[in-house]
Tab-separated table of C-alpha atoms and ligand atoms in Angstrom:
chain	number	residue	atom	x	y	z
A	7	MET	CA	106.408	118.591	109.519
A	8	VAL	CA	109.630	118.284	111.467
A	9	GLU	CA	111.868	115.566	110.046
A	10	GLN	CA	112.636	112.625	112.332
A	11	ASP	CA	116.146	111.510	112.974
A	12	VAL	CA	116.525	107.962	111.617
A	13	THR	CA	119.486	106.711	113.590
A	14	LEU	CA	120.275	103.094	114.248
A	15	ASN	CA	119.383	103.548	117.963
A	16	ALA	CA	116.086	105.151	117.150
A	17	LEU	CA	115.214	102.228	114.855
A	18	PHE	CA	116.209	99.646	117.472
A	19	GLU	CA	114.406	101.470	120.316
A	20	ALA	CA	111.229	101.807	118.275
A	21	GLY	CA	111.438	98.049	117.484
A	22	ILE	CA	111.521	98.873	113.756
A	23	TRP	CA	114.855	97.154	113.206
A	24	ILE	CA	116.287	94.273	115.269
A	25	GLU	CA	119.968	93.848	116.040
A	26	THR	CA	121.678	90.686	114.950
A	27	GLY	CA	125.201	91.237	116.329
A	28	THR	CA	126.746	92.349	113.047
A	29	PRO	CA	126.524	95.807	111.410
A	30	GLY	CA	124.442	96.190	108.307
A	31	VAL	CA	122.409	93.000	108.847
A	32	TYR	CA	119.100	93.650	110.679
A	33	GLY	CA	115.803	92.066	111.404
A	34	LYS	CA	112.732	94.172	110.405
A	35	SER	CA	109.330	94.654	112.036
A	36	ALA	CA	105.985	93.823	110.511
A	37	MET	CA	105.365	97.562	110.067
A	38	PHE	CA	108.715	98.076	108.175
A	39	GLU	CA	107.857	95.091	105.983
A	40	ALA	CA	104.374	96.455	105.295
A	41	ILE	CA	105.886	99.687	103.932
A	42	ILE	CA	108.283	97.674	101.767
A	43	ASP	CA	105.283	95.680	100.419
A	44	GLY	CA	103.433	98.927	99.673
A	45	LEU	CA	106.470	100.337	97.831
A	46	GLU	CA	106.752	97.198	95.782
A	47	ALA	CA	103.095	97.378	94.875
A	48	LEU	CA	103.542	100.968	93.690
A	49	VAL	CA	106.569	99.967	91.616
A	50	THR	CA	104.614	97.028	90.134
A	51	GLU	CA	101.667	99.286	89.138
A	52	ALA	CA	103.956	101.752	87.370
A	53	GLU	CA	105.193	99.358	84.689
A	54	THR	CA	103.331	97.069	82.324
A	55	GLY	CA	104.476	93.979	80.437
A	56	ALA	CA	107.468	93.056	82.574
A	57	GLU	CA	108.302	89.374	83.112
A	58	ARG	CA	108.585	88.652	86.865
A	59	VAL	CA	111.467	86.394	87.838
A	60	ARG	CA	112.778	85.717	91.306
A	61	PHE	CA	116.188	84.124	92.193
A	62	PRO	CA	117.607	83.282	95.599
A	63	PRO	CA	120.310	85.772	96.708
A	64	ALA	CA	123.080	83.684	95.248
A	65	LEU	CA	124.989	83.621	91.979
A	66	ALA	CA	126.766	80.624	90.454
A	67	GLU	CA	130.457	81.409	90.806
A	68	SER	CA	130.768	80.923	87.040
A	69	THR	CA	128.213	83.773	86.536
A	70	PHE	CA	130.101	85.913	88.992
A	71	ILE	CA	133.347	85.481	87.156
A	72	GLN	CA	131.746	85.788	83.685
A	73	SER	CA	130.073	89.054	84.772
A	74	GLY	CA	133.520	90.565	85.575
A	75	TYR	CA	132.245	91.835	88.952
A	76	TYR	CA	135.553	90.760	90.526
A	77	LYS	CA	137.428	93.181	88.266
A	78	ASN	CA	135.379	96.261	89.227
A	79	PHE	CA	134.138	95.628	92.765
A	80	PRO	CA	136.287	92.954	94.420
A	81	HIS	CA	135.971	94.881	97.749
A	82	LEU	CA	132.189	94.432	97.807
A	83	ALA	CA	131.873	90.762	96.870
A	84	ALA	CA	131.353	87.864	99.211
A	85	HIS	CA	132.016	84.224	98.271
A	86	VAL	CA	130.143	81.559	100.321
A	87	HIS	CA	132.444	79.168	102.223
A	88	ALA	CA	131.557	75.833	103.740
A	89	PHE	CA	133.104	73.242	106.108
A	90	CYS	CA	135.597	71.055	104.361
A	91	GLY	CA	137.051	69.123	107.294
A	92	CYS	CA	137.056	65.369	107.914
A	93	GLU	CA	135.802	63.467	110.967
A	94	LYS	CA	139.139	64.104	112.739
A	95	THR	CA	139.098	67.867	112.269
A	96	HIS	CA	135.412	67.844	113.209
A	97	ALA	CA	136.147	66.028	116.536
A	98	SER	CA	138.857	68.554	117.306
A	99	LEU	CA	136.491	71.443	116.359
A	100	VAL	CA	133.803	70.102	118.711
A	101	GLN	CA	136.237	69.997	121.633
A	102	SER	CA	138.060	73.171	120.851
A	103	LYS	CA	138.208	76.077	123.254
A	104	ASP	CA	138.485	78.296	120.183
A	105	PRO	CA	135.792	76.863	117.940
A	106	LEU	CA	135.522	80.023	115.835
A	107	ASP	CA	139.214	79.905	114.856
A	108	GLN	CA	139.107	76.228	114.071
A	109	TRP	CA	135.833	76.583	112.194
A	110	ARG	CA	137.399	79.302	109.999
A	111	ASP	CA	140.454	77.178	109.482
A	112	ASN	CA	138.302	74.440	107.984
A	113	LEU	CA	136.380	76.481	105.508
A	114	ALA	CA	136.732	76.222	101.729
A	115	ALA	CA	135.103	78.211	98.970
A	116	THR	CA	131.929	76.795	97.437
A	117	ASP	CA	130.698	77.531	93.940
A	118	ILE	CA	128.266	80.219	95.282
A	119	VAL	CA	128.731	84.010	95.486
A	120	LEU	CA	126.233	86.292	97.153
A	121	THR	CA	124.223	88.348	94.641
A	122	PRO	CA	125.603	91.867	94.558
A	123	ALA	CA	122.784	93.448	92.464
A	124	ALA	CA	119.375	91.953	91.708
A	125	CYS	CA	119.870	91.980	87.962
A	126	TYR	CA	123.055	89.736	87.822
A	127	PRO	CA	121.340	86.347	87.700
A	128	LEU	CA	119.176	87.438	84.759
A	129	TYR	CA	121.795	87.798	82.028
A	130	PRO	CA	122.609	84.088	81.733
A	131	LEU	CA	118.921	83.387	81.490
A	132	ALA	CA	118.483	86.055	78.713
A	133	ALA	CA	121.474	84.550	76.864
A	134	ARG	CA	120.114	80.959	77.062
A	135	ARG	CA	116.889	82.055	75.397
A	136	GLY	CA	118.543	82.494	72.046
A	137	PRO	CA	118.171	85.482	69.730
A	138	LEU	CA	116.671	88.552	71.285
A	139	PRO	CA	113.275	89.294	69.845
A	140	ALA	CA	112.627	92.646	68.075
A	141	ASP	CA	110.867	94.037	71.133
A	142	GLY	CA	113.687	92.956	73.454
A	143	TRP	CA	112.912	91.869	76.985
A	144	LEU	CA	111.718	93.589	80.131
A	145	PHE	CA	112.213	91.766	83.410
A	146	ASP	CA	111.092	92.459	86.951
A	147	VAL	CA	113.430	91.127	89.588
A	148	GLN	CA	113.799	91.521	93.347
A	149	SER	CA	116.491	90.090	95.559
A	150	TYR	CA	118.412	90.471	98.811
A	151	CYS	CA	121.827	91.753	97.761
A	152	PHE	CA	125.029	91.555	99.643
A	153	ARG	CA	127.873	94.137	99.636
A	154	ARG	CA	130.683	93.929	102.098
A	155	GLU	CA	130.430	97.420	103.578
A	156	PRO	CA	129.934	97.082	107.334
A	157	SER	CA	128.708	100.435	108.724
A	158	ASP	CA	126.695	101.795	111.608
A	159	SER	CA	124.839	104.111	109.269
A	160	PRO	CA	121.274	102.743	108.663
A	161	ASP	CA	121.525	103.696	105.004
A	162	ARG	CA	124.512	101.469	104.483
A	163	LEU	CA	123.510	97.800	104.805
A	164	GLN	CA	125.461	94.685	103.977
A	165	MET	CA	122.269	92.900	103.124
A	166	PHE	CA	119.456	94.869	101.549
A	167	ARG	CA	116.664	94.356	99.046
A	168	MET	CA	116.808	95.746	95.546
A	169	ARG	CA	113.776	95.750	93.277
A	170	GLU	CA	114.712	96.210	89.653
A	171	TYR	CA	113.283	96.487	86.165
A	172	VAL	CA	115.828	95.334	83.543
A	173	ARG	CA	115.503	96.233	79.890
A	174	ILE	CA	117.410	94.263	77.265
A	175	GLY	CA	117.137	95.567	73.685
A	176	SER	CA	118.465	98.097	71.234
A	177	PRO	CA	120.265	101.248	72.452
A	178	GLN	CA	117.066	103.194	71.650
A	179	GLN	CA	114.796	100.822	73.560
A	180	VAL	CA	117.066	100.979	76.594
A	181	ALA	CA	117.219	104.823	76.420
A	182	ASP	CA	113.476	105.050	76.133
A	183	PHE	CA	113.075	102.761	79.124
A	184	ARG	CA	115.435	104.761	81.243
A	185	ASN	CA	113.901	108.107	80.315
A	186	ALA	CA	110.411	106.812	81.039
A	187	TRP	CA	111.532	105.740	84.523
A	188	LEU	CA	113.398	108.961	85.240
A	189	GLU	CA	110.005	110.672	84.749
A	190	ARG	CA	107.853	108.018	86.446
A	191	SER	CA	110.004	108.023	89.526
A	192	LYS	CA	109.415	111.740	90.008
A	193	ASP	CA	105.683	111.120	90.110
A	194	MET	CA	106.279	108.316	92.541
A	195	MET	CA	108.261	110.611	94.846
A	196	SER	CA	105.482	113.199	94.826
A	197	THR	CA	102.922	110.498	95.661
A	198	LEU	CA	105.231	109.534	98.604
A	199	GLY	CA	105.702	113.204	99.654
A	200	LEU	CA	109.504	112.860	99.247
A	201	ASP	CA	111.768	115.660	98.144
A	202	TYR	CA	114.304	114.398	95.626
A	203	HIS	CA	117.382	115.396	93.704
A	204	LEU	CA	118.313	113.617	90.480
A	205	ASP	CA	122.003	113.567	89.709
A	206	VAL	CA	124.617	111.909	87.567
A	207	ALA	CA	126.471	109.288	89.625
A	208	ASN	CA	129.131	106.624	89.454
A	209	ASP	CA	129.632	103.135	90.855
A	210	PRO	CA	132.293	102.573	93.553
A	211	PHE	CA	134.888	101.005	91.219
A	212	PHE	CA	137.948	99.534	93.003
A	213	GLY	CA	141.379	101.207	93.111
A	214	ARG	CA	143.153	103.796	91.022
A	215	ALA	CA	142.040	102.375	87.630
A	216	GLY	CA	138.487	102.405	89.106
A	217	ARG	CA	138.703	106.194	89.548
A	218	LEU	CA	139.132	106.542	85.780
A	219	MET	CA	136.148	104.275	85.146
A	220	ALA	CA	134.070	106.308	87.586
A	221	THR	CA	134.981	109.524	85.764
A	222	SER	CA	134.222	108.004	82.373
A	223	GLN	CA	130.814	106.667	83.641
A	224	ARG	CA	129.903	110.187	84.829
A	225	GLU	CA	131.104	111.873	81.645
A	226	GLN	CA	128.861	109.552	79.597
A	227	ALA	CA	125.935	109.993	82.071
A	228	LEU	CA	125.596	106.202	82.254
A	229	LYS	CA	124.256	106.323	85.780
A	230	PHE	CA	121.703	108.556	87.466
A	231	GLU	CA	120.638	108.398	91.064
A	232	MET	CA	117.585	109.743	92.876
A	233	LEU	CA	118.928	111.107	96.082
A	234	LEU	CA	116.703	111.563	99.174
A	235	PRO	CA	117.304	112.777	102.713
A	236	VAL	CA	117.672	109.613	104.775
A	237	ILE	CA	120.279	110.247	107.459
A	238	ASP	CA	121.169	113.820	106.634
A	239	ALA	CA	119.460	116.459	104.588
A	240	GLU	CA	122.886	117.709	103.374
A	241	ARG	CA	124.357	114.330	102.552
A	242	ARG	CA	121.547	112.738	100.625
A	243	THR	CA	121.357	108.999	100.022
A	244	ALA	CA	120.883	107.240	96.682
A	245	CYS	CA	117.529	105.491	96.860
A	246	LEU	CA	116.953	104.749	93.163
A	247	SER	CA	119.466	104.256	90.374
A	248	PHE	CA	119.016	104.346	86.666
A	249	ASN	CA	121.790	102.491	84.901
A	250	TYR	CA	122.779	102.150	81.242
A	251	HIS	CA	125.321	99.352	80.804
A	252	GLN	CA	125.706	99.895	77.023
A	253	ASP	CA	126.833	96.542	75.552
A	254	HIS	CA	128.669	95.371	78.670
A	255	PHE	CA	126.310	92.567	79.650
A	256	GLY	CA	125.327	91.856	76.056
A	257	THR	CA	128.933	91.214	75.165
A	258	THR	CA	129.870	89.466	78.383
A	259	PHE	CA	126.959	87.035	78.300
A	260	ASP	CA	126.571	86.939	74.519
A	261	ILE	CA	123.045	88.325	74.258
A	262	ARG	CA	122.311	89.145	70.673
A	263	PRO	CA	119.334	89.747	68.313
A	264	ALA	CA	119.091	87.586	65.159
A	265	ASP	CA	121.166	90.147	63.181
A	266	GLY	CA	124.193	89.281	65.302
A	267	SER	CA	124.617	92.743	66.804
A	268	VAL	CA	125.039	92.973	70.585
A	269	ALA	CA	122.099	93.739	72.954
A	270	HIS	CA	122.268	96.726	75.138
A	271	THR	CA	120.999	96.659	78.703
A	272	GLY	CA	119.790	99.016	81.361
A	273	CYS	CA	118.131	98.745	84.732
A	274	VAL	CA	116.290	100.865	87.258
A	275	GLY	CA	116.938	99.780	90.882
A	276	PHE	CA	114.870	100.610	93.901
A	277	GLY	CA	116.622	100.391	97.314
A	278	LEU	CA	113.603	99.186	99.314
A	279	GLU	CA	115.166	99.722	102.820
A	280	ARG	CA	116.499	103.160	101.858
A	281	LEU	CA	113.190	104.265	100.460
A	282	THR	CA	111.408	103.056	103.594
A	283	LEU	CA	113.881	104.918	105.754
A	284	ALA	CA	113.351	108.106	103.678
A	285	LEU	CA	109.605	107.772	104.391
A	286	LEU	CA	110.139	107.296	108.091
A	287	ARG	CA	112.368	110.344	108.215
A	288	ARG	CA	109.982	112.500	106.317
A	289	HIS	CA	106.728	111.405	107.819
A	290	GLY	CA	107.688	110.064	111.225
A	291	LEU	CA	108.368	106.681	112.771
A	292	ALA	CA	104.705	105.916	113.381
A	293	PRO	CA	102.968	105.196	109.976
A	294	GLN	CA	99.584	105.140	111.627
A	295	THR	CA	99.940	108.949	111.966
A	296	TRP	CA	100.748	109.375	108.233
A	297	SER	CA	98.224	111.187	105.980
A	298	ALA	CA	95.280	109.119	104.701
A	299	ASP	CA	96.508	109.677	101.103
A	300	LEU	CA	99.933	108.289	101.869
A	301	LYS	CA	98.587	105.330	103.726
A	302	ARG	CA	96.232	104.588	100.811
A	303	ALA	CA	99.083	104.855	98.268
A	304	LEU	CA	101.115	102.353	100.337
A	305	GLN	CA	98.097	100.121	101.150
A	306	LEU	CA	98.831	100.510	104.864
B	402	LIG	P1	123.601	100.414	92.854
B	402	LIG	O1	123.699	99.173	92.085
B	402	LIG	O2	123.158	101.597	92.043
B	402	LIG	O3	124.785	100.688	93.768
B	402	LIG	O4	122.395	100.151	93.908
B	402	LIG	C1	121.076	100.136	93.507
B	402	LIG	C2	120.250	100.610	94.641
B	402	LIG	O5	120.413	99.733	95.744
B	402	LIG	C3	120.658	101.985	95.149
B	402	LIG	O6	120.062	103.060	94.436
B	402	LIG	C4	120.256	101.909	96.587
B	402	LIG	O7	118.909	102.329	96.699
B	402	LIG	C5	120.410	100.438	96.924
B	402	LIG	N1	121.619	100.288	97.713
B	402	LIG	C6	122.863	100.319	97.264
B	402	LIG	N2	123.722	100.163	98.244
B	402	LIG	C7	122.998	100.034	99.422
B	402	LIG	C8	123.358	99.827	100.779
B	402	LIG	O8	124.471	99.761	101.216
B	402	LIG	N3	122.321	99.793	101.590
B	402	LIG	C9	121.058	99.860	101.253
B	402	LIG	N4	120.099	99.845	102.167
B	402	LIG	N5	120.653	100.076	99.964
B	402	LIG	C10	121.693	100.077	99.042
B	403	LIG	ZN1	120.775	96.197	87.725
């Protein structure tokens, strides 16, 4: 099978994605959404006993600050602003020849930050539940996430959906969870007919100090990514990530078992748009022509 180029223009021309006037924010067709639903169903089938929780794609600013995201990834965060003018400024805005400039001049930060990763709203919930039980917790979350990375490359979106399983427990429980998912995801890729590479990875920490953090994260193999051809067979794209946060969120949000030690956490994240693009590249832009096995697996 010849791989199909998945460029932004090809996606627009085929009506699979819909332009909105800003890069990295696109509408999606029914077909694209059906593939995402199929992927989510596969992900759901592969795990048992997870507690499903859904949050809107917004974090309380207090959670954002407590998480420390601003220290590591200030360049990716987006804080929601809202109109703070009075009647006079509103009247002048309505009559303005430059409404955009005036509108911007009258904005002030709210107490809402856009969710940067689907697991962030969970940690305060886990902390509020009191002592961590002996089996720990396993959550299933999905959210639109925002990262300020405008780009014309279809695999780099500003708003995208991340499905995650999040394990909170002892270091061993988190390691077992991550190892199980590293194996399970390989089976999932063969079901989907996708050719993967698994590799150690790092998060895009900000600045010079961030480079040291990235090196340390790699040295300790805290992050793995499953890389698939999406745009380019040579420059593969991370479509799944397997993260071990050690005690970072346990300490930050004060999540502890009854013995007072600190909970460890880890998550596996599925980039739903990226996985869908990998399927379109591998199997073609017309899912009705995909093999019967693949259509059955994705409930298409
Ligand atoms: P991470 O937190 O590891 O950076 O992201 C988790 C997953 O979200 C990634 O493995 C990837 O599949 C997806 N993801 C991260 N950044 C982007 C992006 O810019 N666009 C899209 N479509 N997905 C992303
Ligand atoms: Zn996560």
